[in-house]
């Protein structure tokens, strides 16, 4: 149980275009989802917290107009990188949680974004 | 706000031996939760073990156990009978309740040698 999927797992896009990443909780309802960015050999950096039906809360330094987050249902959150630039190339990971009575987050497999 | 510190960037252990990964944390909350996550080369984050701060008993999951020292704000992970599949990046993390964000340490890369 507690499986989170992400799609796509790998995407290449051209500079100036937008790309959408989907995060789904497959076997549970997630009122809260989190989006992280991870650079090579570094830890996870929280970008934003999204709650179903409300606006996302962004961490300091994260451009909300560049990283659009939508959490339209209890099983789906999306991250759209708008007007992507090479410096946006990174590994993006989503997580969902918690399940009733538990406090851990369950992570998706991640999406590798390469902007050329 | 909380902080999590992992002071060992890399560790190495021989197969079948025991290794301990260190983690210290700081939080002003009285109710919080601590976790160890494993990130293998696939980069999928996997929950290894969790500890509720209000529980005095150290958590154990098969070959994985923690030494939770609340007063010292220390939360180390012990891996017994290490296996090649244990090779990964290990992250210590803390959160302060349901639907709250995780704060991660910088990670410890564990190598397992034959």
PDB file of N, CA and C in Angstrom, chain A residues 22-116:
ATOM      1  N   UNK A  22       3.198  14.966 -13.363  1.00  0.00           N
ATOM      2  CA  UNK A  22       2.057  14.512 -12.576  1.00  0.00           C
ATOM      3  C   UNK A  22       2.507  13.633 -11.420  1.00  0.00           C
ATOM      4  N   UNK A  23       1.822  13.774 -10.308  1.00  0.00           N
ATOM      5  CA  UNK A  23       2.072  12.966  -9.121  1.00  0.00           C
ATOM      6  C   UNK A  23       0.735  12.392  -8.671  1.00  0.00           C
ATOM      7  N   UNK A  24       0.652  11.079  -8.586  1.00  0.00           N
ATOM      8  CA  UNK A  24      -0.599  10.427  -8.213  1.00  0.00           C
ATOM      9  C   UNK A  24      -0.404   9.496  -7.019  1.00  0.00           C
ATOM     10  N   UNK A  25      -1.330   9.562  -6.087  1.00  0.00           N
ATOM     11  CA  UNK A  25      -1.380   8.547  -5.039  1.00  0.00           C
ATOM     12  C   UNK A  25      -2.318   7.453  -5.547  1.00  0.00           C
ATOM     13  N   UNK A  26      -1.796   6.248  -5.662  1.00  0.00           N
ATOM     14  CA  UNK A  26      -2.529   5.193  -6.372  1.00  0.00           C
ATOM     15  C   UNK A  26      -3.521   4.445  -5.493  1.00  0.00           C
ATOM     16  N   UNK A  27      -3.237   4.303  -4.229  1.00  0.00           N
ATOM     17  CA  UNK A  27      -4.100   3.471  -3.396  1.00  0.00           C
ATOM     18  C   UNK A  27      -4.501   4.160  -2.097  1.00  0.00           C
ATOM     19  N   UNK A  28      -4.376   5.464  -2.067  1.00  0.00           N
ATOM     20  CA  UNK A  28      -4.853   6.201  -0.902  1.00  0.00           C
ATOM     21  C   UNK A  28      -5.140   7.638  -1.336  1.00  0.00           C
ATOM     22  N   UNK A  29      -5.886   8.328  -0.504  1.00  0.00           N
ATOM     23  CA  UNK A  29      -6.202   9.717  -0.789  1.00  0.00           C
ATOM     24  C   UNK A  29      -5.223  10.608  -0.030  1.00  0.00           C
ATOM     25  N   UNK A  30      -4.658  11.542  -0.734  1.00  0.00           N
ATOM     26  CA  UNK A  30      -3.628  12.399  -0.154  1.00  0.00           C
ATOM     27  C   UNK A  30      -4.132  13.833  -0.068  1.00  0.00           C
ATOM     28  N   UNK A  31      -4.430  14.274   1.120  1.00  0.00           N
ATOM     29  CA  UNK A  31      -4.873  15.656   1.272  1.00  0.00           C
ATOM     30  C   UNK A  31      -3.709  16.624   1.076  1.00  0.00           C
ATOM     31  N   UNK A  32      -2.519  16.147   1.314  1.00  0.00           N
ATOM     32  CA  UNK A  32      -1.340  16.992   1.178  1.00  0.00           C
ATOM     33  C   UNK A  32      -0.299  16.291   0.317  1.00  0.00           C
ATOM     34  N   UNK A  33       0.253  17.030  -0.615  1.00  0.00           N
ATOM     35  CA  UNK A  33       1.359  16.539  -1.423  1.00  0.00           C
ATOM     36  C   UNK A  33       2.489  17.564  -1.376  1.00  0.00           C
ATOM     37  N   UNK A  34       3.680  17.058  -1.516  1.00  0.00           N
ATOM     38  CA  UNK A  34       4.869  17.905  -1.433  1.00  0.00           C
ATOM     39  C   UNK A  34       5.700  17.729  -2.700  1.00  0.00           C
ATOM     40  N   UNK A  35       6.332  18.818  -3.103  1.00  0.00           N
ATOM     41  CA  UNK A  35       7.220  18.771  -4.259  1.00  0.00           C
ATOM     42  C   UNK A  35       8.623  19.149  -3.833  1.00  0.00           C
ATOM     43  N   UNK A  36       9.587  18.301  -4.236  1.00  0.00           N
ATOM     44  CA  UNK A  36      10.992  18.499  -3.897  1.00  0.00           C
ATOM     45  C   UNK A  36      11.818  18.588  -5.170  1.00  0.00           C
ATOM     46  N   UNK A  37      12.959  19.211  -5.006  1.00  0.00           N
ATOM     47  CA  UNK A  37      13.950  19.244  -6.067  1.00  0.00           C
ATOM     48  C   UNK A  37      15.236  18.688  -5.488  1.00  0.00           C
ATOM     49  N   UNK A  38      15.934  17.882  -6.276  1.00  0.00           N
ATOM     50  CA  UNK A  38      17.172  17.297  -5.787  1.00  0.00           C
ATOM     51  C   UNK A  38      18.259  17.442  -6.847  1.00  0.00           C
ATOM     52  N   UNK A  39      19.330  18.127  -6.488  1.00  0.00           N
ATOM     53  CA  UNK A  39      20.498  18.228  -7.345  1.00  0.00           C
ATOM     54  C   UNK A  39      21.400  17.029  -7.090  1.00  0.00           C
ATOM     55  N   UNK A  40      22.263  16.702  -8.064  1.00  0.00           N
ATOM     56  CA  UNK A  40      23.116  15.514  -7.912  1.00  0.00           C
ATOM     57  C   UNK A  40      23.900  15.524  -6.611  1.00  0.00           C
ATOM     58  N   UNK A  41      23.870  14.403  -5.936  1.00  0.00           N
ATOM     59  CA  UNK A  41      24.613  14.187  -4.701  1.00  0.00           C
ATOM     60  C   UNK A  41      24.231  15.162  -3.593  1.00  0.00           C
ATOM     61  N   UNK A  42      23.038  15.686  -3.658  1.00  0.00           N
ATOM     62  CA  UNK A  42      22.568  16.576  -2.608  1.00  0.00           C
ATOM     63  C   UNK A  42      21.273  16.051  -2.010  1.00  0.00           C
ATOM     64  N   UNK A  43      20.858  16.717  -0.961  1.00  0.00           N
ATOM     65  CA  UNK A  43      19.634  16.318  -0.282  1.00  0.00           C
ATOM     66  C   UNK A  43      18.419  16.856  -1.028  1.00  0.00           C
ATOM     67  N   UNK A  44      17.253  16.505  -0.541  1.00  0.00           N
ATOM     68  CA  UNK A  44      16.013  16.981  -1.134  1.00  0.00           C
ATOM     69  C   UNK A  44      15.717  18.382  -0.623  1.00  0.00           C
ATOM     70  N   UNK A  45      15.323  19.249  -1.525  1.00  0.00           N
ATOM     71  CA  UNK A  45      14.961  20.603  -1.157  1.00  0.00           C
ATOM     72  C   UNK A  45      13.467  20.780  -1.396  1.00  0.00           C
ATOM     73  N   UNK A  46      12.736  21.077  -0.348  1.00  0.00           N
ATOM     74  CA  UNK A  46      11.297  21.254  -0.484  1.00  0.00           C
ATOM     75  C   UNK A  46      11.005  22.520  -1.286  1.00  0.00           C
ATOM     76  N   UNK A  47      10.167  22.360  -2.311  1.00  0.00           N
ATOM     77  CA  UNK A  47       9.782  23.514  -3.117  1.00  0.00           C
ATOM     78  C   UNK A  47       8.441  24.085  -2.642  1.00  0.00           C
ATOM     79  N   UNK A  48       7.477  23.193  -2.422  1.00  0.00           N
ATOM     80  CA  UNK A  48       6.144  23.666  -2.077  1.00  0.00           C
ATOM     81  C   UNK A  48       5.323  22.540  -1.480  1.00  0.00           C
ATOM     82  N   UNK A  49       4.306  22.966  -0.760  1.00  0.00           N
ATOM     83  CA  UNK A  49       3.330  22.061  -0.167  1.00  0.00           C
ATOM     84  C   UNK A  49       1.986  22.360  -0.794  1.00  0.00           C
ATOM     85  N   UNK A  50       1.324  21.328  -1.284  1.00  0.00           N
ATOM     86  CA  UNK A  50       0.013  21.573  -1.890  1.00  0.00           C
ATOM     87  C   UNK A  50      -1.064  20.799  -1.149  1.00  0.00           C
ATOM     88  N   UNK A  51      -2.143  21.476  -0.904  1.00  0.00           N
ATOM     89  CA  UNK A  51      -3.308  20.868  -0.274  1.00  0.00           C
ATOM     90  C   UNK A  51      -4.456  20.842  -1.270  1.00  0.00           C
ATOM     91  N   UNK A  52      -5.163  19.746  -1.275  1.00  0.00           N
ATOM     92  CA  UNK A  52      -6.246  19.564  -2.230  1.00  0.00           C
ATOM     93  C   UNK A  52      -7.236  20.706  -2.141  1.00  0.00           C
ATOM     94  N   UNK A  53      -7.483  21.328  -3.288  1.00  0.00           N
ATOM     95  CA  UNK A  53      -8.495  22.374  -3.367  1.00  0.00           C
ATOM     96  C   UNK A  53      -8.060  23.758  -2.933  1.00  0.00           C
ATOM     97  N   UNK A  54      -6.805  23.916  -2.576  1.00  0.00           N
ATOM     98  CA  UNK A  54      -6.340  25.241  -2.171  1.00  0.00           C
ATOM     99  C   UNK A  54      -4.990  25.550  -2.825  1.00  0.00           C
ATOM    100  N   UNK A  55      -4.585  26.790  -2.693  1.00  0.00           N
ATOM    101  CA  UNK A  55      -3.329  27.208  -3.310  1.00  0.00           C
ATOM    102  C   UNK A  55      -2.139  26.582  -2.598  1.00  0.00           C
ATOM    103  N   UNK A  56      -1.103  26.347  -3.382  1.00  0.00           N
ATOM    104  CA  UNK A  56       0.098  25.764  -2.803  1.00  0.00           C
ATOM    105  C   UNK A  56       0.852  26.787  -1.955  1.00  0.00           C
ATOM    106  N   UNK A  57       1.574  26.274  -0.999  1.00  0.00           N
ATOM    107  CA  UNK A  57       2.443  27.118  -0.167  1.00  0.00           C
ATOM    108  C   UNK A  57       3.881  26.885  -0.619  1.00  0.00           C
ATOM    109  N   UNK A  58       4.522  27.933  -1.084  1.00  0.00           N
ATOM    110  CA  UNK A  58       5.865  27.820  -1.632  1.00  0.00           C
ATOM    111  C   UNK A  58       6.911  28.157  -0.578  1.00  0.00           C
ATOM    112  N   UNK A  59       8.030  27.479  -0.670  1.00  0.00           N
ATOM    113  CA  UNK A  59       9.155  27.775   0.217  1.00  0.00           C
ATOM    114  C   UNK A  59       9.840  29.064  -0.252  1.00  0.00           C
ATOM    115  N   UNK A  60      10.509  29.661   0.689  1.00  0.00           N
ATOM    116  CA  UNK A  60      11.208  30.906   0.373  1.00  0.00           C
ATOM    117  C   UNK A  60      12.210  30.678  -0.751  1.00  0.00           C
ATOM    118  N   UNK A  61      12.197  31.583  -1.712  1.00  0.00           N
ATOM    119  CA  UNK A  61      13.134  31.495  -2.823  1.00  0.00           C
ATOM    120  C   UNK A  61      12.619  30.723  -4.020  1.00  0.00           C
ATOM    121  N   UNK A  62      11.490  30.082  -3.911  1.00  0.00           N
ATOM    122  CA  UNK A  62      10.911  29.333  -5.028  1.00  0.00           C
ATOM    123  C   UNK A  62       9.917  30.231  -5.755  1.00  0.00           C
ATOM    124  N   UNK A  63      10.118  30.386  -7.054  1.00  0.00           N
ATOM    125  CA  UNK A  63       9.268  31.277  -7.838  1.00  0.00           C
ATOM    126  C   UNK A  63       7.927  30.610  -8.122  1.00  0.00           C
ATOM    127  N   UNK A  64       6.875  31.124  -7.543  1.00  0.00           N
ATOM    128  CA  UNK A  64       5.552  30.522  -7.725  1.00  0.00           C
ATOM    129  C   UNK A  64       5.032  30.652  -9.144  1.00  0.00           C
ATOM    130  N   UNK A  65       5.470  31.687  -9.857  1.00  0.00           N
ATOM    131  CA  UNK A  65       5.008  31.860 -11.236  1.00  0.00           C
ATOM    132  C   UNK A  65       5.742  30.950 -12.199  1.00  0.00           C
ATOM    133  N   UNK A  66       6.876  30.462 -11.781  1.00  0.00           N
ATOM    134  CA  UNK A  66       7.647  29.575 -12.627  1.00  0.00           C
ATOM    135  C   UNK A  66       7.271  28.115 -12.375  1.00  0.00           C
ATOM    136  N   UNK A  67       7.042  27.790 -11.145  1.00  0.00           N
ATOM    137  CA  UNK A  67       6.690  26.425 -10.747  1.00  0.00           C
ATOM    138  C   UNK A  67       5.230  26.421 -10.292  1.00  0.00           C
ATOM    139  N   UNK A  68       4.347  26.129 -11.240  1.00  0.00           N
ATOM    140  CA  UNK A  68       2.920  26.158 -10.950  1.00  0.00           C
ATOM    141  C   UNK A  68       2.478  24.802 -10.412  1.00  0.00           C
ATOM    142  N   UNK A  69       1.822  24.828  -9.272  1.00  0.00           N
ATOM    143  CA  UNK A  69       1.380  23.586  -8.642  1.00  0.00           C
ATOM    144  C   UNK A  69      -0.128  23.599  -8.524  1.00  0.00           C
ATOM    145  N   UNK A  70      -0.734  22.486  -8.950  1.00  0.00           N
ATOM    146  CA  UNK A  70      -2.173  22.321  -8.867  1.00  0.00           C
ATOM    147  C   UNK A  70      -2.481  21.005  -8.182  1.00  0.00           C
ATOM    148  N   UNK A  71      -3.414  21.051  -7.248  1.00  0.00           N
ATOM    149  CA  UNK A  71      -3.789  19.834  -6.503  1.00  0.00           C
ATOM    150  C   UNK A  71      -5.310  19.741  -6.570  1.00  0.00           C
ATOM    151  N   UNK A  72      -5.790  19.325  -7.733  1.00  0.00           N
ATOM    152  CA  UNK A  72      -7.213  19.404  -8.020  1.00  0.00           C
ATOM    153  C   UNK A  72      -8.029  18.277  -7.408  1.00  0.00           C
ATOM    154  N   UNK A  73      -7.371  17.185  -7.059  1.00  0.00           N
ATOM    155  CA  UNK A  73      -8.117  16.064  -6.479  1.00  0.00           C
ATOM    156  C   UNK A  73      -7.283  15.434  -5.376  1.00  0.00           C
ATOM    157  N   UNK A  74      -7.889  14.513  -4.658  1.00  0.00           N
ATOM    158  CA  UNK A  74      -7.203  13.877  -3.538  1.00  0.00           C
ATOM    159  C   UNK A  74      -6.158  12.858  -3.990  1.00  0.00           C
ATOM    160  N   UNK A  75      -6.055  12.636  -5.295  1.00  0.00           N
ATOM    161  CA  UNK A  75      -5.082  11.661  -5.775  1.00  0.00           C
ATOM    162  C   UNK A  75      -4.126  12.228  -6.820  1.00  0.00           C
ATOM    163  N   UNK A  76      -4.254  13.504  -7.143  1.00  0.00           N
ATOM    164  CA  UNK A  76      -3.432  14.050  -8.215  1.00  0.00           C
ATOM    165  C   UNK A  76      -2.950  15.454  -7.895  1.00  0.00           C
ATOM    166  N   UNK A  77      -1.652  15.647  -8.033  1.00  0.00           N
ATOM    167  CA  UNK A  77      -1.055  16.972  -7.980  1.00  0.00           C
ATOM    168  C   UNK A  77      -0.145  17.108  -9.184  1.00  0.00           C
ATOM    169  N   UNK A  78      -0.098  18.313  -9.747  1.00  0.00           N
ATOM    170  CA  UNK A  78       0.770  18.528 -10.900  1.00  0.00           C
ATOM    171  C   UNK A  78       1.711  19.691 -10.649  1.00  0.00           C
ATOM    172  N   UNK A  79       2.905  19.564 -11.191  1.00  0.00           N
ATOM    173  CA  UNK A  79       3.911  20.624 -11.163  1.00  0.00           C
ATOM    174  C   UNK A  79       4.204  20.999 -12.600  1.00  0.00           C
ATOM    175  N   UNK A  80       3.990  22.266 -12.931  1.00  0.00           N
ATOM    176  CA  UNK A  80       4.302  22.745 -14.272  1.00  0.00           C
ATOM    177  C   UNK A  80       5.475  23.712 -14.189  1.00  0.00           C
ATOM    178  N   UNK A  81       6.521  23.371 -14.901  1.00  0.00           N
ATOM    179  CA  UNK A  81       7.672  24.262 -14.993  1.00  0.00           C
ATOM    180  C   UNK A  81       7.457  25.115 -16.226  1.00  0.00           C
ATOM    181  N   UNK A  82       7.239  26.399 -16.023  1.00  0.00           N
ATOM    182  CA  UNK A  82       6.929  27.289 -17.138  1.00  0.00           C
ATOM    183  C   UNK A  82       8.196  27.966 -17.648  1.00  0.00           C
ATOM    184  N   UNK A  83       8.205  28.206 -18.964  1.00  0.00           N
ATOM    185  CA  UNK A  83       9.337  28.874 -19.596  1.00  0.00           C
ATOM    186  C   UNK A  83      10.654  28.302 -19.059  1.00  0.00           C
ATOM    187  N   UNK A  84      10.806  27.018 -19.266  1.00  0.00           N
ATOM    188  CA  UNK A  84      11.944  26.312 -18.668  1.00  0.00           C
ATOM    189  C   UNK A  84      13.273  26.808 -19.225  1.00  0.00           C
ATOM    190  N   UNK A  85      14.271  26.824 -18.369  1.00  0.00           N
ATOM    191  CA  UNK A  85      15.627  27.195 -18.746  1.00  0.00           C
ATOM    192  C   UNK A  85      16.570  26.072 -18.322  1.00  0.00           C
ATOM    193  N   UNK A  86      17.754  26.016 -18.896  1.00  0.00           N
ATOM    194  CA  UNK A  86      18.694  24.940 -18.538  1.00  0.00           C
ATOM    195  C   UNK A  86      18.941  24.819 -17.034  1.00  0.00           C
ATOM    196  N   UNK A  87      18.899  25.924 -16.315  1.00  0.00           N
ATOM    197  CA  UNK A  87      19.135  25.850 -14.867  1.00  0.00           C
ATOM    198  C   UNK A  87      17.992  25.179 -14.115  1.00  0.00           C
ATOM    199  N   UNK A  88      16.861  24.960 -14.812  1.00  0.00           N
ATOM    200  CA  UNK A  88      15.755  24.234 -14.185  1.00  0.00           C
ATOM    201  C   UNK A  88      15.956  22.724 -14.288  1.00  0.00           C
ATOM    202  N   UNK A  89      16.953  22.310 -15.042  1.00  0.00           N
ATOM    203  CA  UNK A  89      17.248  20.876 -15.154  1.00  0.00           C
ATOM    204  C   UNK A  89      17.562  20.334 -13.770  1.00  0.00           C
ATOM    205  N   UNK A  90      16.877  19.265 -13.413  1.00  0.00           N
ATOM    206  CA  UNK A  90      17.031  18.725 -12.067  1.00  0.00           C
ATOM    207  C   UNK A  90      16.209  17.457 -11.947  1.00  0.00           C
ATOM    208  N   UNK A  91      16.242  16.878 -10.770  1.00  0.00           N
ATOM    209  CA  UNK A  91      15.413  15.724 -10.433  1.00  0.00           C
ATOM    210  C   UNK A  91      14.308  16.215  -9.518  1.00  0.00           C
ATOM    211  N   UNK A  92      13.073  16.020  -9.935  1.00  0.00           N
ATOM    212  CA  UNK A  92      11.922  16.494  -9.160  1.00  0.00           C
ATOM    213  C   UNK A  92      11.194  15.291  -8.560  1.00  0.00           C
ATOM    214  N   UNK A  93      10.931  15.383  -7.268  1.00  0.00           N
ATOM    215  CA  UNK A  93      10.294  14.281  -6.542  1.00  0.00           C
ATOM    216  C   UNK A  93       9.051  14.797  -5.834  1.00  0.00           C
ATOM    217  N   UNK A  94       7.980  14.031  -5.908  1.00  0.00           N
ATOM    218  CA  UNK A  94       6.795  14.386  -5.138  1.00  0.00           C
ATOM    219  C   UNK A  94       6.607  13.371  -4.008  1.00  0.00           C
ATOM    220  N   UNK A  95       5.889  13.798  -2.999  1.00  0.00           N
ATOM    221  CA  UNK A  95       5.527  12.870  -1.934  1.00  0.00           C
ATOM    222  C   UNK A  95       4.101  13.166  -1.508  1.00  0.00           C
ATOM    223  N   UNK A  96       3.500  12.209  -0.860  1.00  0.00           N
ATOM    224  CA  UNK A  96       2.124  12.359  -0.403  1.00  0.00           C
ATOM    225  C   UNK A  96       1.995  11.774   0.987  1.00  0.00           C
ATOM    226  N   UNK A  97       1.064  12.296   1.711  1.00  0.00           N
ATOM    227  CA  UNK A  97       0.830  11.766   3.033  1.00  0.00           C
ATOM    228  C   UNK A  97       0.068  12.767   3.868  1.00  0.00           C
ATOM    229  N   UNK A  98      -0.199  12.400   5.063  1.00  0.00           N
ATOM    230  CA  UNK A  98       0.037  11.063   5.600  1.00  0.00           C
ATOM    231  C   UNK A  98      -1.207  10.204   5.498  1.00  0.00           C
ATOM    232  N   UNK A  99      -1.047   8.944   5.762  1.00  0.00           N
ATOM    233  CA  UNK A  99      -2.191   8.083   5.948  1.00  0.00           C
ATOM    234  C   UNK A  99      -2.724   8.312   7.359  1.00  0.00           C
ATOM    235  N   UNK A 100      -3.943   7.947   7.566  1.00  0.00           N
ATOM    236  CA  UNK A 100      -4.555   8.157   8.879  1.00  0.00           C
ATOM    237  C   UNK A 100      -3.700   7.518   9.972  1.00  0.00           C
ATOM    238  N   UNK A 101      -3.345   8.303  10.955  1.00  0.00           N
ATOM    239  CA  UNK A 101      -2.598   7.784  12.093  1.00  0.00           C
ATOM    240  C   UNK A 101      -1.117   7.613  11.855  1.00  0.00           C
ATOM    241  N   UNK A 102      -0.636   7.963  10.678  1.00  0.00           N
ATOM    242  CA  UNK A 102       0.777   7.833  10.387  1.00  0.00           C
ATOM    243  C   UNK A 102       1.321   9.189   9.952  1.00  0.00           C
ATOM    244  N   UNK A 103       2.608   9.357  10.052  1.00  0.00           N
ATOM    245  CA  UNK A 103       3.168  10.683   9.827  1.00  0.00           C
ATOM    246  C   UNK A 103       4.222  10.725   8.752  1.00  0.00           C
ATOM    247  N   UNK A 104       4.556   9.585   8.198  1.00  0.00           N
ATOM    248  CA  UNK A 104       5.590   9.603   7.167  1.00  0.00           C
ATOM    249  C   UNK A 104       5.001   9.983   5.829  1.00  0.00           C
ATOM    250  N   UNK A 105       5.858  10.417   4.945  1.00  0.00           N
ATOM    251  CA  UNK A 105       5.475  10.709   3.585  1.00  0.00           C
ATOM    252  C   UNK A 105       5.899   9.560   2.691  1.00  0.00           C
ATOM    253  N   UNK A 106       5.125   9.376   1.625  1.00  0.00           N
ATOM    254  CA  UNK A 106       5.411   8.336   0.648  1.00  0.00           C
ATOM    255  C   UNK A 106       5.823   9.011  -0.651  1.00  0.00           C
ATOM    256  N   UNK A 107       6.925   8.568  -1.180  1.00  0.00           N
ATOM    257  CA  UNK A 107       7.550   9.282  -2.280  1.00  0.00           C
ATOM    258  C   UNK A 107       7.302   8.633  -3.631  1.00  0.00           C
ATOM    259  N   UNK A 108       7.149   9.488  -4.641  1.00  0.00           N
ATOM    260  CA  UNK A 108       7.135   9.013  -6.009  1.00  0.00           C
ATOM    261  C   UNK A 108       8.540   8.682  -6.457  1.00  0.00           C
ATOM    262  N   UNK A 109       8.668   8.060  -7.620  1.00  0.00           N
ATOM    263  CA  UNK A 109       9.983   7.637  -8.117  1.00  0.00           C
ATOM    264  C   UNK A 109      10.816   8.761  -8.703  1.00  0.00           C
ATOM    265  N   UNK A 110      10.217   9.948  -8.841  1.00  0.00           N
ATOM    266  CA  UNK A 110      10.979  11.083  -9.346  1.00  0.00           C
ATOM    267  C   UNK A 110      10.881  11.262 -10.844  1.00  0.00           C
ATOM    268  N   UNK A 111      11.164  12.491 -11.271  1.00  0.00           N
ATOM    269  CA  UNK A 111      11.173  12.858 -12.691  1.00  0.00           C
ATOM    270  C   UNK A 111      12.461  13.609 -12.986  1.00  0.00           C
ATOM    271  N   UNK A 112      13.186  13.095 -13.951  1.00  0.00           N
ATOM    272  CA  UNK A 112      14.412  13.801 -14.370  1.00  0.00           C
ATOM    273  C   UNK A 112      14.070  14.742 -15.499  1.00  0.00           C
ATOM    274  N   UNK A 113      14.276  16.028 -15.273  1.00  0.00           N
ATOM    275  CA  UNK A 113      14.004  17.054 -16.286  1.00  0.00           C
ATOM    276  C   UNK A 113      15.320  17.575 -16.835  1.00  0.00           C
ATOM    277  N   UNK A 114      15.433  17.542 -18.141  1.00  0.00           N
ATOM    278  CA  UNK A 114      16.585  18.124 -18.830  1.00  0.00           C
ATOM    279  C   UNK A 114      16.081  19.179 -19.787  1.00  0.00           C
ATOM    280  N   UNK A 115      16.569  20.391 -19.624  1.00  0.00           N
ATOM    281  CA  UNK A 115      16.184  21.500 -20.495  1.00  0.00           C
ATOM    282  C   UNK A 115      17.367  21.827 -21.392  1.00  0.00           C
ATOM    283  N   UNK A 116      17.136  21.771 -22.702  1.00  0.00           N
ATOM    284  CA  UNK A 116      18.236  22.002 -23.645  1.00  0.00           C
ATOM    285  C   UNK A 116      18.147  23.392 -24.270  1.00  0.00           C
TER     286      UNK A 116
END
